[in-house]
Short mmCIF file of C-alpha atoms in Angstrom, two decimals:
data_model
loop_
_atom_site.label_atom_id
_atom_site.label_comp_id
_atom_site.label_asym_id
_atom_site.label_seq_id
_atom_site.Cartn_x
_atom_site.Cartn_y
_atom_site.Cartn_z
CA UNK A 73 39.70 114.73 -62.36
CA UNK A 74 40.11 115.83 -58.95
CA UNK A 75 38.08 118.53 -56.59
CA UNK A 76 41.47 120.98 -57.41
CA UNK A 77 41.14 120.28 -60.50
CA UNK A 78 37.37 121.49 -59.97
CA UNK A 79 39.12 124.84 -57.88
CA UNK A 80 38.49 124.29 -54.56
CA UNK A 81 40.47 125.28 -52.29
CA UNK A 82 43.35 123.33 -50.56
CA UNK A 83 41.81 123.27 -47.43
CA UNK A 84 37.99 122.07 -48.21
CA UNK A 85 40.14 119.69 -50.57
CA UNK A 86 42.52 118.48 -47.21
CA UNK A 87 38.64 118.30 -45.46
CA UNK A 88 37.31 115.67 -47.83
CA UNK A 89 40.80 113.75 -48.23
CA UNK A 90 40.57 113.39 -44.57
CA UNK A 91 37.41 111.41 -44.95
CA UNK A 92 38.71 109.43 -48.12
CA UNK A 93 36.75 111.23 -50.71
CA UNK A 94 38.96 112.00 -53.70
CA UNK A 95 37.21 111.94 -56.59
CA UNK A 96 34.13 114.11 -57.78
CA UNK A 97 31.28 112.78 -59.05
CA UNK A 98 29.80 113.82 -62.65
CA UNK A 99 27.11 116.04 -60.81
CA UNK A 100 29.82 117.32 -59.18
CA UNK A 101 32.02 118.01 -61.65
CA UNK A 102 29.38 120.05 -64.10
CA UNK A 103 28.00 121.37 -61.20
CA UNK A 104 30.87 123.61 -59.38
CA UNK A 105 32.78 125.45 -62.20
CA UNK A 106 29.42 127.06 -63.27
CA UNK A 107 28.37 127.90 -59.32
CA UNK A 108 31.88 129.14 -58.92
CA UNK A 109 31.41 131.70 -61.32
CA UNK A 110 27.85 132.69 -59.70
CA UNK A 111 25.78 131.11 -62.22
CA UNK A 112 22.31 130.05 -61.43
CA UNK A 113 21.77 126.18 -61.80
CA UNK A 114 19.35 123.63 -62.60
CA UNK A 115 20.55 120.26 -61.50
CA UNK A 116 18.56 117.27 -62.60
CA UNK A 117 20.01 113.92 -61.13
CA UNK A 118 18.50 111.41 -58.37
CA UNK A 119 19.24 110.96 -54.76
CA UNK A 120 23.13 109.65 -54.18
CA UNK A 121 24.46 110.85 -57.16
CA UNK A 122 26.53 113.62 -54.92
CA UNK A 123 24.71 116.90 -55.54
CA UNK A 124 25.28 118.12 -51.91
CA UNK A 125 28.86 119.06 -52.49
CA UNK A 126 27.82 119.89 -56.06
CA UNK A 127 26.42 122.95 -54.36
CA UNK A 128 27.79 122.97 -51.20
CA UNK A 129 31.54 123.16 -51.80
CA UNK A 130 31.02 126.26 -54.08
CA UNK A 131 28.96 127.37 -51.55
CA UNK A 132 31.66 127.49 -48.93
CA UNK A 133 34.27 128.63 -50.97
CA UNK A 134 32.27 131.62 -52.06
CA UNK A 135 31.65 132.75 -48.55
CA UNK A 136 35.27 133.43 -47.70
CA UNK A 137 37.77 131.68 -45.60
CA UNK A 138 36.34 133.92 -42.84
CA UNK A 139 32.90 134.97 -43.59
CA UNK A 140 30.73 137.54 -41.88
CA UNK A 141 28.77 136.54 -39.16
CA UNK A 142 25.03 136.01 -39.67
CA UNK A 143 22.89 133.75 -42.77
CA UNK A 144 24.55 134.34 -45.98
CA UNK A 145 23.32 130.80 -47.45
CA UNK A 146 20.24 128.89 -47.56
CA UNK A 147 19.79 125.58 -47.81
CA UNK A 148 16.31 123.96 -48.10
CA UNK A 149 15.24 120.41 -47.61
CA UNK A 150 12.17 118.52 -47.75
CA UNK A 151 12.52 116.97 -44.81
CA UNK A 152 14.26 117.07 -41.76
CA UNK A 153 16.70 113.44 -42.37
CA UNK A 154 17.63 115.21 -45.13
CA UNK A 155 18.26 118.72 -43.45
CA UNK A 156 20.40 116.96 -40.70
CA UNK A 157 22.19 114.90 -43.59
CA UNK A 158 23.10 117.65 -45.56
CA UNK A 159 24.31 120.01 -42.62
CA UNK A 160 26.72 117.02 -41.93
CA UNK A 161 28.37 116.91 -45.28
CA UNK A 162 28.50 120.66 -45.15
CA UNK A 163 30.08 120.46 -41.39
CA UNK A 164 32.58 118.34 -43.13
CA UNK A 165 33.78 120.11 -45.87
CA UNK A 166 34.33 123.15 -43.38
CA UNK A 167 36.67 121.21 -41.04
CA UNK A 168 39.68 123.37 -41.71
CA UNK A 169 37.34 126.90 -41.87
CA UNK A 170 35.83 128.65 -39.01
CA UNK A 171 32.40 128.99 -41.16
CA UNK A 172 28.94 127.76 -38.98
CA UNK A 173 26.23 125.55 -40.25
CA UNK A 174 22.84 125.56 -38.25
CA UNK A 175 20.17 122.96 -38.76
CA UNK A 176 16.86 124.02 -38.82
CA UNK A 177 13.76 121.63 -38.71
CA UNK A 178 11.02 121.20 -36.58
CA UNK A 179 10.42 118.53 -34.50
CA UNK A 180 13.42 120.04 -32.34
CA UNK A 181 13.23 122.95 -29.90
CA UNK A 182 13.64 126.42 -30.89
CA UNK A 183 16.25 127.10 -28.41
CA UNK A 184 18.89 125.63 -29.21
CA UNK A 185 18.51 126.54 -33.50
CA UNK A 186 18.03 130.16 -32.16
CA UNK A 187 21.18 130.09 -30.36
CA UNK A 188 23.04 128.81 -33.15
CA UNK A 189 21.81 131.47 -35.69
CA UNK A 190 22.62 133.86 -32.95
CA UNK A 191 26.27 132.91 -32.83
CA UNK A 192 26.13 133.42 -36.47
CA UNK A 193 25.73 130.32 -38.47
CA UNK A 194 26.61 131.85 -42.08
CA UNK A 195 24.80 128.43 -43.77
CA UNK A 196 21.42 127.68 -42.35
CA UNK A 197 20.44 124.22 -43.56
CA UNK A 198 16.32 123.53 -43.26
CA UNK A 199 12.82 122.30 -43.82
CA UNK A 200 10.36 125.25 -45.42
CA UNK A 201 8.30 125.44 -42.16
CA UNK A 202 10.79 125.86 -39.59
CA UNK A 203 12.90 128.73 -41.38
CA UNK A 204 9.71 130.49 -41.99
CA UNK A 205 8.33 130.40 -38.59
CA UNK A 206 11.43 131.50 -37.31
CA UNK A 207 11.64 134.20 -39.91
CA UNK A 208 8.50 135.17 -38.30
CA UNK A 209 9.54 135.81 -35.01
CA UNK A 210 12.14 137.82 -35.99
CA UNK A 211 15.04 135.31 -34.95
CA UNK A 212 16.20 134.49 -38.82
CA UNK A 213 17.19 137.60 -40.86
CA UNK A 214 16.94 136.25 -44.31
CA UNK A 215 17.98 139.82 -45.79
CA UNK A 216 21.12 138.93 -46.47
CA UNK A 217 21.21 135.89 -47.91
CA UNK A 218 23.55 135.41 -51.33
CA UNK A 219 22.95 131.62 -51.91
CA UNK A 220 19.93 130.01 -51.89
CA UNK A 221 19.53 125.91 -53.08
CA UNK A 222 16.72 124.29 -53.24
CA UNK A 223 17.32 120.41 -52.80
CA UNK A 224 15.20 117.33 -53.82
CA UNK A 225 12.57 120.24 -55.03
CA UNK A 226 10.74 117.61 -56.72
CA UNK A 227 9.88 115.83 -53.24
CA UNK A 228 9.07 119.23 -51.72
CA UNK A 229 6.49 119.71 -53.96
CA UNK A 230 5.12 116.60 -53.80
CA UNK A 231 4.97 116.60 -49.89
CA UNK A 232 2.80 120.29 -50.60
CA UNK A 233 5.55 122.87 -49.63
CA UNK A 234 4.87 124.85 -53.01
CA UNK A 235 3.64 127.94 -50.76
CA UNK A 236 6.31 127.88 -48.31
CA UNK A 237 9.13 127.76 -50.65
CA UNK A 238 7.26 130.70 -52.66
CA UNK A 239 7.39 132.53 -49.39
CA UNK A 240 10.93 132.10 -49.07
CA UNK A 241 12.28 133.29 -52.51
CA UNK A 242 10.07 136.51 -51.22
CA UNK A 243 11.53 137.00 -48.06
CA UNK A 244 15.41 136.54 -49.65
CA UNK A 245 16.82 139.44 -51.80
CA UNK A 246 16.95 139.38 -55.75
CA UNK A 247 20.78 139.25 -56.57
CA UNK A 248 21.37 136.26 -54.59
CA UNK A 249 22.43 133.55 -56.63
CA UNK A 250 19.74 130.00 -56.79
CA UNK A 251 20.58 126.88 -57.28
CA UNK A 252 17.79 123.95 -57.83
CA UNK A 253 18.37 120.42 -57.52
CA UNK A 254 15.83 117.70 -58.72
CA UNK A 255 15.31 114.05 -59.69
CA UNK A 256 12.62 115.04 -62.07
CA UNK A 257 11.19 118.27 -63.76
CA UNK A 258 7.89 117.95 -63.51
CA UNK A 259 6.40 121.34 -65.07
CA UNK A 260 6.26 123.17 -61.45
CA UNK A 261 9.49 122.79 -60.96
CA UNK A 262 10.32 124.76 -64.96
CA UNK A 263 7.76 127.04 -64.01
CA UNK A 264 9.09 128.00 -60.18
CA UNK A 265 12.68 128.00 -62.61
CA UNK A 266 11.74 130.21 -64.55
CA UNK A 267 10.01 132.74 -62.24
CA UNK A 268 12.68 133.20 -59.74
CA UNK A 269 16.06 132.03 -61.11
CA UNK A 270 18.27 134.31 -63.52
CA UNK A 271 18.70 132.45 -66.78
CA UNK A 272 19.86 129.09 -65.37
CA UNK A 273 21.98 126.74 -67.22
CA UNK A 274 20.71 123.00 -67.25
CA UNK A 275 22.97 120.41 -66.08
CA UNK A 276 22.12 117.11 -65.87
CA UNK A 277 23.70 113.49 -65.49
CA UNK A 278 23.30 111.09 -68.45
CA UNK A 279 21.38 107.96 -66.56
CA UNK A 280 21.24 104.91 -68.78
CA UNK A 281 19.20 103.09 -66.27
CA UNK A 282 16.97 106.62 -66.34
CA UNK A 283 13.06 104.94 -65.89
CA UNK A 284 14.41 101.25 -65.28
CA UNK A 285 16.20 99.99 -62.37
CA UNK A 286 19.84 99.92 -61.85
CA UNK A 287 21.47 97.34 -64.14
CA UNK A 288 23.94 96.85 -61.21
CA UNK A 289 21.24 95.60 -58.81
CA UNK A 290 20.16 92.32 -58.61
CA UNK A 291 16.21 91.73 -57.93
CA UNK A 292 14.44 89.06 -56.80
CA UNK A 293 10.19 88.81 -57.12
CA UNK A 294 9.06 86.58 -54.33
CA UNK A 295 5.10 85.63 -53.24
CA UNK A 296 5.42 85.15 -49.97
CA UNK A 297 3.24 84.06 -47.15
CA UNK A 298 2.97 86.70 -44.56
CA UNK A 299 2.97 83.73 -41.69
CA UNK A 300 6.20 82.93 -42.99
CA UNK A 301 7.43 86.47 -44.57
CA UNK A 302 9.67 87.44 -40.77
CA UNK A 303 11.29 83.60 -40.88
CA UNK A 304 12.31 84.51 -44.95
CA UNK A 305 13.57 87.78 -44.30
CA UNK A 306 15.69 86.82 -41.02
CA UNK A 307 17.16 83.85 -43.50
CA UNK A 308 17.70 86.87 -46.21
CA UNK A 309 19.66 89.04 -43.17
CA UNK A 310 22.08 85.92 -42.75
CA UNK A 311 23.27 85.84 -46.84
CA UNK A 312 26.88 85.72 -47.10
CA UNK A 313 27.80 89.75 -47.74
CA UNK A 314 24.98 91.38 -46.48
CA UNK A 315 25.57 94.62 -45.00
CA UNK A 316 23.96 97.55 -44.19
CA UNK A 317 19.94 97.14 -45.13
CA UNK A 318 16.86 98.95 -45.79
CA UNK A 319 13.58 97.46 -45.14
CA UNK A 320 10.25 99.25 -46.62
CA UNK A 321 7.05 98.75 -45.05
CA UNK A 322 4.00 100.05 -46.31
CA UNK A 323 2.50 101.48 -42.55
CA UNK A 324 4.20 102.77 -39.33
CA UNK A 325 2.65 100.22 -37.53
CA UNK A 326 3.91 97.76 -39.74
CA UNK A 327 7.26 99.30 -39.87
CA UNK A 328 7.38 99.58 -35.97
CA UNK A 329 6.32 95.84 -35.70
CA UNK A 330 8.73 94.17 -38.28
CA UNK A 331 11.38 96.13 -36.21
CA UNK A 332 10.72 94.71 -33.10
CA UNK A 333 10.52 91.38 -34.28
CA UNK A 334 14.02 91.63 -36.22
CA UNK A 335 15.02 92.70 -32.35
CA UNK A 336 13.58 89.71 -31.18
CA UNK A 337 15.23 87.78 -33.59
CA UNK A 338 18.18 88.80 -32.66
CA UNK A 339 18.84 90.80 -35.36
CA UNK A 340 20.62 95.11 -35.12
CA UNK A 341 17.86 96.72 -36.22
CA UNK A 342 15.69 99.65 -35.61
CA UNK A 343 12.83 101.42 -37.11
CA UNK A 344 12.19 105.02 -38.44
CA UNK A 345 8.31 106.25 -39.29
CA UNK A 346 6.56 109.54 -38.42
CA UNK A 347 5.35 108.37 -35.56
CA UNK A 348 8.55 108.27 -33.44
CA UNK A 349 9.61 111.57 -31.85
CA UNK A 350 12.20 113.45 -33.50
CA UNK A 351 14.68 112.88 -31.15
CA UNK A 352 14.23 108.86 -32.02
CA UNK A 353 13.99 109.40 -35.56
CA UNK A 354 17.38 111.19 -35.32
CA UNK A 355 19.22 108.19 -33.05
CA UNK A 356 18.03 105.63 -35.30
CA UNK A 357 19.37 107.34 -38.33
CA UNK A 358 22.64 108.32 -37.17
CA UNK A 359 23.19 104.35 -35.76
CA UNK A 360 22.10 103.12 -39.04
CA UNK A 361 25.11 105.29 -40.96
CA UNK A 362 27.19 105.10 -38.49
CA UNK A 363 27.11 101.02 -38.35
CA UNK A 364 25.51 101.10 -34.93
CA UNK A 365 23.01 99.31 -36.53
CA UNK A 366 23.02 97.69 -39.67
CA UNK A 367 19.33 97.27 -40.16
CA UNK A 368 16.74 100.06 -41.08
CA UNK A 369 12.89 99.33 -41.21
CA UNK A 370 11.21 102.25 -42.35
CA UNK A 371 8.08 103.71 -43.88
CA UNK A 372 8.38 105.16 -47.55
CA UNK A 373 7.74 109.15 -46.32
CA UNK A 374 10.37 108.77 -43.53
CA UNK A 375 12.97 107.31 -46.09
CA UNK A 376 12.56 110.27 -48.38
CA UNK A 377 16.22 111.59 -49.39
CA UNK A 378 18.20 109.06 -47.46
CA UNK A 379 21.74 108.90 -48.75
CA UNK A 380 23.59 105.76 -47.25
CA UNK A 381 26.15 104.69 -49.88
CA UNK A 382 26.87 101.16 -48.33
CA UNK A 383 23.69 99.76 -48.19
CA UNK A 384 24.20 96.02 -49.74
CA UNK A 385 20.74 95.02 -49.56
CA UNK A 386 17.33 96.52 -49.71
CA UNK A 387 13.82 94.42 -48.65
CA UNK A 388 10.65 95.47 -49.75
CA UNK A 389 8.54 93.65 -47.28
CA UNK A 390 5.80 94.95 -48.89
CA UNK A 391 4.67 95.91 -52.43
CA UNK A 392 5.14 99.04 -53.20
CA UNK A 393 2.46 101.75 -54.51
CA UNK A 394 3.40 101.89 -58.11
CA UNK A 395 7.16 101.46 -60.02
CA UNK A 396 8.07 105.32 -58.95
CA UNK A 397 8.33 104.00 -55.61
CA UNK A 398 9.69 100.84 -56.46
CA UNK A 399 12.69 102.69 -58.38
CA UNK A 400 13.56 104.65 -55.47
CA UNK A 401 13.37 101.77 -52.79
CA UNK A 402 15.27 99.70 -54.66
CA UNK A 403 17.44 102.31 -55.41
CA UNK A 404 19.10 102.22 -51.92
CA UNK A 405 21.35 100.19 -53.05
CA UNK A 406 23.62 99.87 -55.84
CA UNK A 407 25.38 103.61 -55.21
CA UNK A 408 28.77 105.25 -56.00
CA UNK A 409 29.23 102.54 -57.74
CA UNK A 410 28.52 99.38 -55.97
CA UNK A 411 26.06 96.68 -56.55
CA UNK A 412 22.88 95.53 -54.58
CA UNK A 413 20.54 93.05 -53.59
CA UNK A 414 16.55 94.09 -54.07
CA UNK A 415 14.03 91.66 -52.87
CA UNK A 416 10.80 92.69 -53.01
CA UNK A 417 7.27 89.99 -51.53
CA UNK A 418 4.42 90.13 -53.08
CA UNK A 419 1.52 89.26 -50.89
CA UNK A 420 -1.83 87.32 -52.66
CA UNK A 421 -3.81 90.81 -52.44
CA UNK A 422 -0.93 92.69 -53.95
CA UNK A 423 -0.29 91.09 -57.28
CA UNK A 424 -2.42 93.49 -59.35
CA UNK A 425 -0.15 96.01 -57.86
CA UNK A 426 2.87 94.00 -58.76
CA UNK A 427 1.98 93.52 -62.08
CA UNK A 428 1.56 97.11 -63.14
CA UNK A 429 5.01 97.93 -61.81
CA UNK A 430 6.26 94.73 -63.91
CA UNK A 431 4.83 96.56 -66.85
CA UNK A 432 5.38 99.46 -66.52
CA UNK A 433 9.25 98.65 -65.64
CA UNK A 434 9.25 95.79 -68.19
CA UNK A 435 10.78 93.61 -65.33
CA UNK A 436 9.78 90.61 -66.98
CA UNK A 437 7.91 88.84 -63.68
CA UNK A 438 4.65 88.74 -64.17
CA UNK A 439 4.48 85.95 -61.11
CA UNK A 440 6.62 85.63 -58.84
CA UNK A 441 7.94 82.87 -57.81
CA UNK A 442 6.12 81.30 -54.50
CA UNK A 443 8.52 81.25 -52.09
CA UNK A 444 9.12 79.94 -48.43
CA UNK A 445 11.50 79.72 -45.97
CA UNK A 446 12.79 76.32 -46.35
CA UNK A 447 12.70 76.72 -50.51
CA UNK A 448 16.02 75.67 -51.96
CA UNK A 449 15.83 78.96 -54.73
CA UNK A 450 15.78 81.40 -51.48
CA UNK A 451 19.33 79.71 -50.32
CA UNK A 452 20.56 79.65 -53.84
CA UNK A 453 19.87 83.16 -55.07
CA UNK A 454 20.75 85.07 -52.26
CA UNK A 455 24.15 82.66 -51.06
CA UNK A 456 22.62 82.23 -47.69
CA UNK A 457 24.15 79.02 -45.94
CA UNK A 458 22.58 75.73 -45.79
CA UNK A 459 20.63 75.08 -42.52
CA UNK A 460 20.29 78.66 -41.26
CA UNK A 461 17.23 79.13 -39.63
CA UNK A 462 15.65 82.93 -39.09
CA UNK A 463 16.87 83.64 -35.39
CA UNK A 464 20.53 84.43 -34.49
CA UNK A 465 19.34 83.85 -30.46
CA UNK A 466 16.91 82.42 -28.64
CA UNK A 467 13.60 84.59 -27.37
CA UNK A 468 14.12 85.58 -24.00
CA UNK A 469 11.93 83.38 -21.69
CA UNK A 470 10.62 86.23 -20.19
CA UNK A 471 9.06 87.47 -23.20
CA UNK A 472 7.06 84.30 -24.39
CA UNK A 473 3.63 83.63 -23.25
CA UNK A 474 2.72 80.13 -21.77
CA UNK A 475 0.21 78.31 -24.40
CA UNK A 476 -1.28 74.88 -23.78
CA UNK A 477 0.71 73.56 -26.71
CA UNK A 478 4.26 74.44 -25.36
CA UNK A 479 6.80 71.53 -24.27
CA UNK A 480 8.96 71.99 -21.54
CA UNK A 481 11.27 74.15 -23.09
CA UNK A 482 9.08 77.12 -24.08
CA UNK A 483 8.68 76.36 -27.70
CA UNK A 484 5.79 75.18 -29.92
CA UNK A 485 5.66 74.75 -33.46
CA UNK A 486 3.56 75.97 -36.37
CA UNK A 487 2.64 73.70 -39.53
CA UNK A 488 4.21 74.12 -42.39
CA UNK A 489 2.86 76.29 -45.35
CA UNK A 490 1.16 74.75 -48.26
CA UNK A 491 3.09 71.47 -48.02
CA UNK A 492 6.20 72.43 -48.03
CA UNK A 493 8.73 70.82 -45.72
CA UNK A 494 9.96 73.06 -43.26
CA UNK A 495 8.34 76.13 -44.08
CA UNK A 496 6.89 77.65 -41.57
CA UNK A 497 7.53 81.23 -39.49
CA UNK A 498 8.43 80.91 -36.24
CA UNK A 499 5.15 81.87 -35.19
CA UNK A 500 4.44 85.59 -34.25
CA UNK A 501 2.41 87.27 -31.75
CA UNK A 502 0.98 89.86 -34.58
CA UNK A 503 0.03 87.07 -36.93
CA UNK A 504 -3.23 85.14 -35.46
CA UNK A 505 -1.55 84.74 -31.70
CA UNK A 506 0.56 81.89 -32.87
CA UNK A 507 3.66 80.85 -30.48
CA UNK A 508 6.99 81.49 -31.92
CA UNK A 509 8.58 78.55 -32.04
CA UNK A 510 11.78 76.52 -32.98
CA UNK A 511 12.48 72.97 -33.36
CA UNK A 512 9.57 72.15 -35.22
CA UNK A 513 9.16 69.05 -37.87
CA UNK A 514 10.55 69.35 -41.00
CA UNK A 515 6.99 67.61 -42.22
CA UNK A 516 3.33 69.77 -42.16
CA UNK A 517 1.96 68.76 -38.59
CA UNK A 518 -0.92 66.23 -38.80
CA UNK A 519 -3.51 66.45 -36.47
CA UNK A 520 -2.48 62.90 -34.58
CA UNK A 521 0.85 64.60 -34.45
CA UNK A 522 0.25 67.79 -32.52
CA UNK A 523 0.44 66.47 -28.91
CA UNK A 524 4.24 65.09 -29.94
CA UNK A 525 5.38 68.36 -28.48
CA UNK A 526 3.23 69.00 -25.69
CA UNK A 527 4.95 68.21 -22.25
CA UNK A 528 4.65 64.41 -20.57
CA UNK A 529 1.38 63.83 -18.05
CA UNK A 530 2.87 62.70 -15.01
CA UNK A 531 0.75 60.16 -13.30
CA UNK A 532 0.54 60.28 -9.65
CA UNK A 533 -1.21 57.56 -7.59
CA UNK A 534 -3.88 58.34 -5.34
CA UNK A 535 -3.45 59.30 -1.62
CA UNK A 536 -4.89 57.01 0.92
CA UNK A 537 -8.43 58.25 2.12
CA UNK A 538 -7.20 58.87 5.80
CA UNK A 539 -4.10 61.33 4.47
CA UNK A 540 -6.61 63.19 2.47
CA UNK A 541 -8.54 63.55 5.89
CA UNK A 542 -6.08 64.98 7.90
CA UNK A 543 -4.66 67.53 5.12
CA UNK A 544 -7.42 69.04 4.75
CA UNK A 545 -7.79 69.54 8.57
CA UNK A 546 -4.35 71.21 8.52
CA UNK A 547 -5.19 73.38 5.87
CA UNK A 548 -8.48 74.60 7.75
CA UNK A 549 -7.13 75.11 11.10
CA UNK A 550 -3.29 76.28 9.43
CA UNK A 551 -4.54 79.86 7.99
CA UNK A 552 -7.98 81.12 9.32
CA UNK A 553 -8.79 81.37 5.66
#
């Protein structure tokens, strides 16, 4: 089956070939013969299956090779990753046509999304808020819009947007054609169905793993110690294969400090929570699918509706808040057909947590496995070469503060964790003011054994009493101190 097969046009075909995608996806393939034909949609499938040119290349298509000027097509997100995600793909498939696509979220200035739709973006692509406010001031004419698609509706409920998207159907005539996209249908989402779409069919892709996790992604349950959690994970960032990853932290602060430690580390990574400007959100994104970087810490809200397809391995470095979350961290990974790495740490006041998810995903690890840095099942299970230690480069000198206990190198070592040999972080500034440190013992530190590191007294002998006379007559008469 191919996209002509589908009938799309030559040249949105040539657009997609150009970028080495050949081959629809089942979504895809239910999805535009029945939007060709104008035929309001329900599409149930999960995040990465490829709904966005599901929709969008019918979408195009329908607006002409050279559509009137002005919003003919609405497309609305629940957040604004998304909304500049989507507008991409969109932007893509219209290569070869002279058709417009406008972003719309907040976050951004008005000024330059106004003088988009006022050069007569035919597809606006945007978060409920923004489109409305801008509806408002009279700078968005929704009156002619023919297409509207509502994507990831499920999320945009959840996140509260109910109202706004009600406002929306009401401010968009009611011949245009809807299309609504969803990984679940709770009974909202029937009931919003039902009251503003004209008899929709019901398409939706058969998922065997539908309420389990991906049989093509490998987890692995480890209790960690959160002393030694950054040294494990920049072991876990070294495995043989790893590409592109996705860490989840629970809090932006978190998120934001796991980040800058990976930095540290010497690791490519950056970090994406609400409380980064827009502007950074938006950088750190676009680096992390672009390769820039191949490491994204993020919070669980600002991860919503990411769609990287080449992420290898995903890290929940903490637990998450029950298995709906844990299916769509883990579910990163594993995409268009690829497999993936999930390793999720359980932390001693999260293992109530874990073990509803466990049951309620019939995972079948009720405890995980304690785990450290230095434990052989860590090297074996995730191919990471003997020896490698959790920093790719030393911590610039600059950035280490002095401690009584550091040797003349810079360093100082922490004791290993719960008698294991070798086990311990590398310190960390966030974790009880601890040095970071390297070339520690492979043995726990005793107590006798703690000055080992600390740097030589240098015994000096004492000056003669007449030399300590006359310095400090020079240093009285020297400065007028």
């Amino acid at each position: 089956m191919t996209f002509q097969d589908l009938g799309i046009d030559q040249d949105i075909v040539e657009a997609l070939e150009a970028k080495g995608i050949t081959s629809p996806f089942p979504i895809q393939e239910q999805a535009i013969p029945l939007a060709l034909t104008g035929q309001d949609i329900i599409g149930q499938a999960k995040t990465g299956t490829g709904k966005t040119f599901g929709f969008g290349l019918p979408l195009i298509q329908s607006l002409g090779f050279e559509p009137e000027l002005g919003a003919k097509a609405l497309v609305v997100v629940p957040t604004r990753e998304l909304a500049i995600q989507v507008a991409e793909d969109l932007v893509l498939a219209t290569a070869n046509r002279p058709t417009k696509v406008a972003t719309i979220v907040g976050g951004r200035a008005f000024e330059g999304q106004i003088a988009d739709i006022e050069a007569g973006a035919q597809i606006i692509v945007g978060t409920p808020g923004r489109i409305i406010d801008l509806s408002k001031q009279k700078k968005l004419d929704l009156s002619n819009i023919r297409f509207m698609v509502l994507d990831e509706a499920d999320e945009m409920l959840d996140l509260g947007f109910l109202p706004d998207v009600e406002r929306l159907f009401a401010l968009t005539p009611d011949g245009r054609q809807t299309m609504l996209f969803s990984a679940t249908m709770p009974g909202a989402i029937v009931s919003l169905a039902r009251k503003y779409q004209n008899r929709p069919v019901h398409i939706r892709v058969n998922d065997p793993d539908e309420g389990h996790t991906k049989a093509d992604i490998k987890q692995f349950i480890y209790r960690a110690h959160s002393l030694d959690k950054d040294e494990v994970v920049g072991r876990i960032l070294q495995a043989e294969g790893r590409g592109k990853t996705v860490i989840f932290c629970r809090t932006k602060r978190q998120a934001g400090k796991v980040a800058e430690e990976l930095i540290d580390r010497g690791f490519n990574a950056s970090a994406l929570h609400g409380d980064m400007s827009q502007e950074a959100r938006e950088k750190s994104m676009a680096a992390f699918r672009s390769g820039k970087k191949d490491i994204l810490v993020a919070t669980e809200v600002a991860a919503r509706g990411i769609d990287v397809d080449d992420v290898t391995h995903v890290i929940n470095y903490t637990v998450p808040e029950d298995e709906k979350n844990y299916l769509h961290r883990t579910g990163r990974t594993g995409r268009a057909g690829r497999t993936g790495i999930a390793v999720t740490f359980v932390d001693w006041e999260d293992l109530t947590r874990w073990k509803h998810i466990n049951e309620a995903l019939e995972l079948g690890v009720p405890e995980p496995v304690e785990t450290y840095s230095s434990s052989p099942h860590l090297f074996e299970d995730l191919n990471i070469a003997a020896g490698t230690k959790g920093r790719i480069k030393a911590t610039d000198p600059n950035r280490v503060k002095p401690s009584n206990d550091r040797g003349p190198a810079g360093r100082g070592g922490s004791s290993g964790r719960g008698g294991s040999s070798g086990s311990g972080r590398d310190g960390g500034r966030r974790d009880g003011g601890q040095n970071r440190g390297q070339g520690r013992s492979d043995k726990p530190r005793s107590e006798g054994s703690k000055s080992s590191d600390a740097a030589p007294k240098v015994e000096r002998a004492p000056r003669p009493e007449g030399e300590r006379n006359r310095q400090r007559r020079r240093t009285r008469s020297g400065s007028g101190d």
